[in-house]
Coordinates of C-alpha atoms in Angstrom, one line a residue:
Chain T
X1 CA 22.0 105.9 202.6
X2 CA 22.9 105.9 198.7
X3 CA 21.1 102.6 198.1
X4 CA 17.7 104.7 199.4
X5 CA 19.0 107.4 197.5
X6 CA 19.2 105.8 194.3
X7 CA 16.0 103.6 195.0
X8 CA 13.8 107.3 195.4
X9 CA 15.5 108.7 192.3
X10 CA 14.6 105.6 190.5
X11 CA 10.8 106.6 191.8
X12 CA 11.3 109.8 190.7
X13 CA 12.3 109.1 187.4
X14 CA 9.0 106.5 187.2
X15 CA 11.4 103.8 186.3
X16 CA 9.3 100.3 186.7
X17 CA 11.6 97.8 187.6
X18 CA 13.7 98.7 190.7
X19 CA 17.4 97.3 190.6
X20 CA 19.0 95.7 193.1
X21 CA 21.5 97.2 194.2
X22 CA 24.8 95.6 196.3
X23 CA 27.5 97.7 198.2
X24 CA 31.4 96.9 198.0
X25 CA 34.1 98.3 200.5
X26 CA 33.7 100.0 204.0
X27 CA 32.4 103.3 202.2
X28 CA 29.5 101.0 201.0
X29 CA 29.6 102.2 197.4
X30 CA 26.8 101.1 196.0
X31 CA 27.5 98.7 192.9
X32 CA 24.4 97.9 190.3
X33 CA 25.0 94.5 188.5
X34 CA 24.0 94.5 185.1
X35 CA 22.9 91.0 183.6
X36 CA 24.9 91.7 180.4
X37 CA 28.0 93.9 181.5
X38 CA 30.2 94.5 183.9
X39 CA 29.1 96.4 187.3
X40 CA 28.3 99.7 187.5
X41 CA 30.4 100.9 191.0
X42 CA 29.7 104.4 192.1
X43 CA 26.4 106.4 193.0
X44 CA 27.1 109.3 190.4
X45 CA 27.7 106.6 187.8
X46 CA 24.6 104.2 188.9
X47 CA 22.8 107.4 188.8
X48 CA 23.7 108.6 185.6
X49 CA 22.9 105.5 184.0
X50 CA 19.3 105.4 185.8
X51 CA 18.9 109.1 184.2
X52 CA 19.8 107.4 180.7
X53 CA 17.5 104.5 181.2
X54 CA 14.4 106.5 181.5
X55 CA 15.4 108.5 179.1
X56 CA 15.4 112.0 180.8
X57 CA 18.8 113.3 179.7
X58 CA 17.8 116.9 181.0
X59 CA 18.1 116.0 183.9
X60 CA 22.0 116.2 183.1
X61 CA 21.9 119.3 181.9
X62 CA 20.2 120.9 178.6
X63 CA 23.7 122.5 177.3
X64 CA 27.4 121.7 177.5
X65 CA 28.2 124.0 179.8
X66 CA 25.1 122.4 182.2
X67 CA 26.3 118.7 181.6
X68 CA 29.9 120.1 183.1
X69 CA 28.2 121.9 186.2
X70 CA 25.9 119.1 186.9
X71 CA 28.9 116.5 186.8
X72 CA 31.1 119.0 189.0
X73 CA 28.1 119.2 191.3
X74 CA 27.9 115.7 191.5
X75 CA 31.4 115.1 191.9
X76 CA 31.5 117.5 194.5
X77 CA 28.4 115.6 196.3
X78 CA 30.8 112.6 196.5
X79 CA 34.3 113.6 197.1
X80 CA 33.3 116.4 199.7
X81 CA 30.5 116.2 201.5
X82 CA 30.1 112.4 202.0
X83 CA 31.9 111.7 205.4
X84 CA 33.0 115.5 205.9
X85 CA 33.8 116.6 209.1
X86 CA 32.1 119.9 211.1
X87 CA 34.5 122.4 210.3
X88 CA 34.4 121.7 206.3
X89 CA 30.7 121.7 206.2
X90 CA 30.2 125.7 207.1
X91 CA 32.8 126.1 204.3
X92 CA 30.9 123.9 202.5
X93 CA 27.3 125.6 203.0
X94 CA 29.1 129.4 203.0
X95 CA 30.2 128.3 199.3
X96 CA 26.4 126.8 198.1
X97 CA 25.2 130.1 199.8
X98 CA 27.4 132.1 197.8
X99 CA 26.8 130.0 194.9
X100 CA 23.2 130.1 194.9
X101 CA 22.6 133.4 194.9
X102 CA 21.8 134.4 191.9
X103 CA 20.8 131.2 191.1
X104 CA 17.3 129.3 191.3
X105 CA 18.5 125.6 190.2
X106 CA 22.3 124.5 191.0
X107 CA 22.9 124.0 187.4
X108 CA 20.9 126.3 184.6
X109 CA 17.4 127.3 185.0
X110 CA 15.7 124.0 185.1
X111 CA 16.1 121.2 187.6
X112 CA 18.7 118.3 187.3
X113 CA 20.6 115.3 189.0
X114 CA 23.0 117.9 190.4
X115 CA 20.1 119.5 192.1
X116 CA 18.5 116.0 193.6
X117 CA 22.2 114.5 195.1
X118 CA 23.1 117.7 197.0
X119 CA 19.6 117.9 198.5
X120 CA 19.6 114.4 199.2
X121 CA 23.6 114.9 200.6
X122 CA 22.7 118.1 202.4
X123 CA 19.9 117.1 204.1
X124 CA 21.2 115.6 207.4
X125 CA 23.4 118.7 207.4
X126 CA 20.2 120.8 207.2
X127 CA 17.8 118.9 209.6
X128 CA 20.5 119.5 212.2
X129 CA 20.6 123.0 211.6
X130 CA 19.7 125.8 214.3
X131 CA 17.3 128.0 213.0
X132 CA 19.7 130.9 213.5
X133 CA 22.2 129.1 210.7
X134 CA 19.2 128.7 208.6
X135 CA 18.1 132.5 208.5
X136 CA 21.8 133.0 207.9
X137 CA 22.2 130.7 204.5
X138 CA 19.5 132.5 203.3
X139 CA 20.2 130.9 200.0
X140 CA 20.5 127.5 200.9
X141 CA 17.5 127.5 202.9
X142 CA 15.9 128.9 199.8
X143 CA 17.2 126.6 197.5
X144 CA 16.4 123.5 200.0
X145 CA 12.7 124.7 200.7
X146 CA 12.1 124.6 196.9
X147 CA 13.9 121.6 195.8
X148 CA 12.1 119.2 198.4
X149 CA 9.0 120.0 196.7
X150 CA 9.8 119.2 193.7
X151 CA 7.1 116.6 192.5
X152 CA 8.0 113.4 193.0
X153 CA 11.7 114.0 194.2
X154 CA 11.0 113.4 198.2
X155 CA 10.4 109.9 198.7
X156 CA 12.5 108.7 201.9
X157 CA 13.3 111.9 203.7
X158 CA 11.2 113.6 205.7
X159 CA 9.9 117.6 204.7
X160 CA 11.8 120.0 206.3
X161 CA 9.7 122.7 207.9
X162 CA 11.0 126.1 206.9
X163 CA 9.9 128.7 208.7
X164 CA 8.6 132.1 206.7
X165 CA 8.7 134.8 209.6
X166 CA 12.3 135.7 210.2
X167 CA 12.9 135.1 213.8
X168 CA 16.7 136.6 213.5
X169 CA 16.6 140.0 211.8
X170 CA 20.4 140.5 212.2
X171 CA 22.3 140.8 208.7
X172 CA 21.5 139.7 205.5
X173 CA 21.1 141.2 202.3
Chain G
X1 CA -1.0 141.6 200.1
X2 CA 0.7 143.5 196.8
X3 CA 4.3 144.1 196.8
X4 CA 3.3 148.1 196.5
X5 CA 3.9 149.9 193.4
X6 CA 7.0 147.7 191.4
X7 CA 7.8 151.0 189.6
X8 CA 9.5 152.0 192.4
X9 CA 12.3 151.2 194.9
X10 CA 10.2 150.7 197.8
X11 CA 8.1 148.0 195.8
X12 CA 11.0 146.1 194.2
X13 CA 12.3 146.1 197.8
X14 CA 9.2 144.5 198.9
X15 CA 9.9 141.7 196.1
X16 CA 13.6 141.3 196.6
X17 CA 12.7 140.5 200.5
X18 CA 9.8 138.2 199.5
X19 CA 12.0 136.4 197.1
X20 CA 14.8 136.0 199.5
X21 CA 13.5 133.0 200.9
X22 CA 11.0 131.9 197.7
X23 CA 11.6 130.6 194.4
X24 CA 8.6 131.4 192.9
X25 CA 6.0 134.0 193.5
X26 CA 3.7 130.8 194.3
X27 CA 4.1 127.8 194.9
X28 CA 7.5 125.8 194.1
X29 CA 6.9 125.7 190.2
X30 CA 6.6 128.9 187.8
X31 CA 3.0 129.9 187.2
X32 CA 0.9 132.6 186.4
X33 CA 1.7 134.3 189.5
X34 CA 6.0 134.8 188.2
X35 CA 4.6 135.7 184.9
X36 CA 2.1 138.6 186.3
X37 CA 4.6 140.2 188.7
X38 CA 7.5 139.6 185.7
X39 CA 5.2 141.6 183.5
X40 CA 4.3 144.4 186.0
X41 CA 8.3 145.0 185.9
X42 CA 9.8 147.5 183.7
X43 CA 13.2 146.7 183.7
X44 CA 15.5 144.3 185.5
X45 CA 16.5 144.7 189.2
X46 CA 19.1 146.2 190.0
X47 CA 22.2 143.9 191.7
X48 CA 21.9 145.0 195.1
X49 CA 18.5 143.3 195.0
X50 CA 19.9 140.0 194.2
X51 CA 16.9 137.7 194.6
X52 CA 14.9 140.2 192.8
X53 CA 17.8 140.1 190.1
X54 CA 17.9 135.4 191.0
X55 CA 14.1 135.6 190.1
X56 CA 13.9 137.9 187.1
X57 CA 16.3 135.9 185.0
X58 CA 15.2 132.4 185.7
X59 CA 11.6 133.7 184.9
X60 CA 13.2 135.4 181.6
X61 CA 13.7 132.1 180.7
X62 CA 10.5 130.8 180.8
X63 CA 9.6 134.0 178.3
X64 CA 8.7 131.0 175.6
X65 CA 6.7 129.1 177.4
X66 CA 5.2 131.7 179.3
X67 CA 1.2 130.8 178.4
X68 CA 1.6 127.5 178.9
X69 CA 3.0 128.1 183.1
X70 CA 0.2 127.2 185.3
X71 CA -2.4 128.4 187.6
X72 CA -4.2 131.8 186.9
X73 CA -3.1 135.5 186.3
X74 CA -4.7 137.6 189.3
X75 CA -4.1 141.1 189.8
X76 CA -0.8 142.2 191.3
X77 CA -2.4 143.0 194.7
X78 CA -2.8 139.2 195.2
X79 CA 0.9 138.0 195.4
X80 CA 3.6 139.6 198.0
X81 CA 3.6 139.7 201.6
X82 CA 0.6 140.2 203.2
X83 CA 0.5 143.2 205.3
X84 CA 2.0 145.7 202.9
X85 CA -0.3 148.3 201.5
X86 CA -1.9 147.7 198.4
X87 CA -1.4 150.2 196.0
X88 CA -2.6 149.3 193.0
X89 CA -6.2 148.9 194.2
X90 CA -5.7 152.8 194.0
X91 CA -9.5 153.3 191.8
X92 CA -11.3 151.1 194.2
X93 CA -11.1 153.0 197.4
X94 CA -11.7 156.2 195.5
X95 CA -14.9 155.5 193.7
X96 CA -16.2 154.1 196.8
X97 CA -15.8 157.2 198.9
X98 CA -17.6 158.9 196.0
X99 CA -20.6 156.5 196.7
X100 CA -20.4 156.8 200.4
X101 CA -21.0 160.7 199.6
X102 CA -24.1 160.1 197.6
X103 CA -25.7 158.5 200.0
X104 CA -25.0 160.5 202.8
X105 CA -26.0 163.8 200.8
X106 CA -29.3 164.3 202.5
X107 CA -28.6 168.6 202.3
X108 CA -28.3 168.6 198.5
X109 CA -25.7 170.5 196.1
X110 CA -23.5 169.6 198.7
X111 CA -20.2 171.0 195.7
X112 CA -22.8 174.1 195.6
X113 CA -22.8 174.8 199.1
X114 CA -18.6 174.2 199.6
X115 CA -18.1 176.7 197.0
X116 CA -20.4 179.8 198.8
X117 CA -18.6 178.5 202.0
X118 CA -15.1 178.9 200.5
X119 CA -15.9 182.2 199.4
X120 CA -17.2 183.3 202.5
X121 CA -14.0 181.7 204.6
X122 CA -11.3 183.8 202.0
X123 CA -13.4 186.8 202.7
X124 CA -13.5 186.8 206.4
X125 CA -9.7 185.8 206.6
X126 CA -9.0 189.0 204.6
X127 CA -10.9 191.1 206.8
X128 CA -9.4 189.6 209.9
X129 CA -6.1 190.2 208.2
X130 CA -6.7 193.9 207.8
X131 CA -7.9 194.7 210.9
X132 CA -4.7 192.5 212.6
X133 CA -2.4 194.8 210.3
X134 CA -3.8 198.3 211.7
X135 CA -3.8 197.4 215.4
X136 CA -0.7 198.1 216.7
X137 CA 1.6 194.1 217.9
X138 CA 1.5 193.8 221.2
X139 CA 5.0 195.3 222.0
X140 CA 6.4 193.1 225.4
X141 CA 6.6 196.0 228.2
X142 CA 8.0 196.1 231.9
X143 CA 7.8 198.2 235.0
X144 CA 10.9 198.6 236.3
X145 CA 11.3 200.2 240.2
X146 CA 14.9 201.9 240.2
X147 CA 16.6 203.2 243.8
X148 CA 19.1 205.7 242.9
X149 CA 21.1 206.5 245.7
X150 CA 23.2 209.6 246.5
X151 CA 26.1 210.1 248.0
X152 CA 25.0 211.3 251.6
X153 CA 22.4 213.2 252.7
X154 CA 23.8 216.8 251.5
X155 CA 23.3 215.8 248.1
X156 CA 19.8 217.9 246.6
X157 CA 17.5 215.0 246.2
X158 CA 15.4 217.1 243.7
X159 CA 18.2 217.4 241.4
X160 CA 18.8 214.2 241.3
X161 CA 15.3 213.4 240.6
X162 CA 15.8 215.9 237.6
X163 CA 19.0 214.4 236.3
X164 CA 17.3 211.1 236.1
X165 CA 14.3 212.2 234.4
X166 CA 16.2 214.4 232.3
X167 CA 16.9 211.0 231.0
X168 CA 15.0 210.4 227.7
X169 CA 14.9 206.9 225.7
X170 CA 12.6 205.8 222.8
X171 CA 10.5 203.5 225.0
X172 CA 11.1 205.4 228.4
X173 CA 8.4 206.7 230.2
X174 CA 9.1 207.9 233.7
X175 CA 6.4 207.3 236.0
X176 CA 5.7 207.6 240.6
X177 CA 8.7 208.6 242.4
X178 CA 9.0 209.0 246.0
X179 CA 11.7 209.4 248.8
X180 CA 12.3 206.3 250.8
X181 CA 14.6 207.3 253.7
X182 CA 17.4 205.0 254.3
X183 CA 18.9 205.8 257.6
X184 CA 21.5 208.7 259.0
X185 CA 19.6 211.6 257.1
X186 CA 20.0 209.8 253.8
X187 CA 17.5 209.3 251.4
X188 CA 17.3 207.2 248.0
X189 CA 14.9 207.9 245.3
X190 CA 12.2 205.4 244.3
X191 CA 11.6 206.0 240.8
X192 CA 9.3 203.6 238.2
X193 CA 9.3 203.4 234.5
X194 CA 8.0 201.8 231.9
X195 CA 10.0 200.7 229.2
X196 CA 9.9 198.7 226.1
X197 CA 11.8 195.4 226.1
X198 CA 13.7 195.4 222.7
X199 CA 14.5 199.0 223.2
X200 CA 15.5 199.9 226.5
X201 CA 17.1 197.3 229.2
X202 CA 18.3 197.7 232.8
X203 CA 22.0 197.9 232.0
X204 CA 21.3 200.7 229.7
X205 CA 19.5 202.7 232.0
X206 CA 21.9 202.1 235.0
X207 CA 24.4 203.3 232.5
X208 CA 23.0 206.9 231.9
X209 CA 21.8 207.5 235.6
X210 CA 25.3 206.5 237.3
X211 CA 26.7 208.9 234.2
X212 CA 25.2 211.3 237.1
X213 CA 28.6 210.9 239.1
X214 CA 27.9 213.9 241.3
X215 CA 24.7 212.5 242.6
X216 CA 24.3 209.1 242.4
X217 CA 26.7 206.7 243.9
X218 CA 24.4 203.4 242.9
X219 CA 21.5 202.5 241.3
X220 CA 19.4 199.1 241.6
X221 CA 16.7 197.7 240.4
X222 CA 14.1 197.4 243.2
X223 CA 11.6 195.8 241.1
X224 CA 10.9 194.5 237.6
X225 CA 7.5 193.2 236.9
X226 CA 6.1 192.5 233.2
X227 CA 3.6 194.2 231.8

């Protein structure tokens, strides 16, 4: 799962060479051996590096306070919503709903890494989803519908058909 | 198609439940289409409208680079929903009824003839006015049938008769009356009237004719018909 992840953001990022990538441990952490260093262990790490290799260092943010978001997004990516159980992820997608409402990008006005990783992360979660739970995240929905087109982002996961009619008018604002 | 008039609260409503489950006017990048609609309003949302509010600021940010955003500027009444009224087509649809007329004017000085017509119409309505005013409103009427009944058969029927139409009421007019015997001698009077509905009533009248205490012991209606 992270080794396709990081193999689509290094299409994304139009970076020629792919990497080869090995995993370490039962969580299969993905580890990138460098010829001349020691091994870069970790997909926010691997990833961060990739960003720095093809030289696209917005996609970490454009300002301090976006570098901090983008690394707390992406440290939230790994620490809670990798191998979370059912109950934690409606908390988990209440608090991105919340989150993203007044919000178009996850970090600043612009697309970044955070952005990519919790689209890549939630997308089981969303695929899953009954339509009724969609129509109620209105936001993530939103935010998920406009992410996966993002040029050149979606390379191993399938498009997500979201629906434009609302089929449950009950509550939403 | 048109989000309606974005001046108002019933067109920024339109956009706030468009944007609700869109980015971007069009599309998933900013284009023309964000920077048209952006334009078009005057101030920020407000926050209850918060993916009007979502989409206004992220577009505010584009504000330098807002040339340069792709695709191209149509008129408002392209974006939004479809199915909501366009209004700011408003000219079009007007100027085209103006043509329609033209053609179809096969009298002539059609404005000419609407004017004399006009006239004529006020004129006639005053008239009909006037004469409504003199003839007297219909004024709701009813025939009432009284029995008045006496106390037994020595009582003087023709006084009775007297006392009752000694009775005299703005909207009273006594009419027929006869003597319908009743058994054992006795005799009632049958007596109609016509009365005026707002001024006189039943109640009233039994009231003054049982006031008669040394001749009539009852009265009842017998009848009641409208006029």
């Amino acid at each position: 799962m992270a080794l396709r992840e990081l193999s689509s953001l290094e299409k994304y990022l139009g970076l020629k060479k792919p990497n080869k990538y090995s995993t370490q441990g039962d969580k299969k952490v993905p580890v990138l051996q460098n010829n001349n260093g020691p091994p870069l262990v970790g997909l926010v790490t691997i990833a961060c590096h990739l960003v720095k290799e093809a030289k696209r260092p917005e996609l970490l943010g454009d300002s301090a306070e976006g570098r901090a978001v983008v690394q707390q997004w992406l440290e939230h990516r790994v620490t809670k919503l990798d191998g979370c159980t059912k109950e934690d992820t409606k908390t988990i997608l209440k608090d991105l709903n919340l989150y993203l409402q007044d919000k178009v990008f996850l970090a600043g006005n612009q697309f970044t890494l955070a952005d990519a990783f919790i689209y890549f992360g939630i997308h089981p979660l969303i695929v899953e989803m009954p339509i009724q739970e969609k129509e109620q995240y209105v936001n993530v929905t939103r935010w998920f519908d406009h992410i996966q087109h993002h040029p050149g982002l979606r390379h191993h996961l399938p498009p997500l058909v979201v629906l434009r009619n609302r089929i449950y008018t009950s509550r939403h604002h | 198609m048109g989000f309606g008039d974005l001046k108002s609260a019933s067109g920024l409503k339109v956009l706030n439940d468009f944007l609700s489950e869109r980015s971007y006017i069009e599309g998933y990048v900013p284009s023309q289409a964000d920077v048209a609609v952006f334009d078009a309003i005057s101030a920020p949302p407000s926050a209850d409208l918060c993916h009007a509010l979502r989409w206004y600021n992220h577009i505010k940010s584009y504000q330098s680079q807002k040339s340069s955003l792709p695709g191209v500027k149509k008129p408002l009444g392209q974006y939004g929903p479809a199915g909501v009224a366009d209004s700011t087509s408003g000219p079009a649809p007007a100027s085209k009824e103006d043509d329609d007329d033209d053609d179809m004017d096969l009298f002539g000085s059609d404005d000419e003839e609407d004017a004399e017509a006009a006239r004529l119409k006020e004129e006639r309505l005053a008239e009909y006015a006037a004469r409504k005013s003199k003839k007297p409103a219909l004024i709701a009427k009813s025939s009432i049938l009284l029995d008045v009944k006496p106390w037994d058969d020595e009582t003087d029927m023709a006084k009775l008769e007297e006392c009752v139409r000694s009775i005299q009421m703005d909207g009273l007019v006594w009419g027929q009356s006869k003597f319908v015997p009743v058994g054992y001698g006795i005799k009632k009077l049958q007596i109609s009237c016509v009365v005026e509905d707002d001024k006189v009533g039943t109640d009233i009248l039994e009231e003054q004719i049982t006031a008669f205490e040394d001749f009539v012991q009852s009265m009842d209606v017998a009848a009641f018909n409208k006029i």
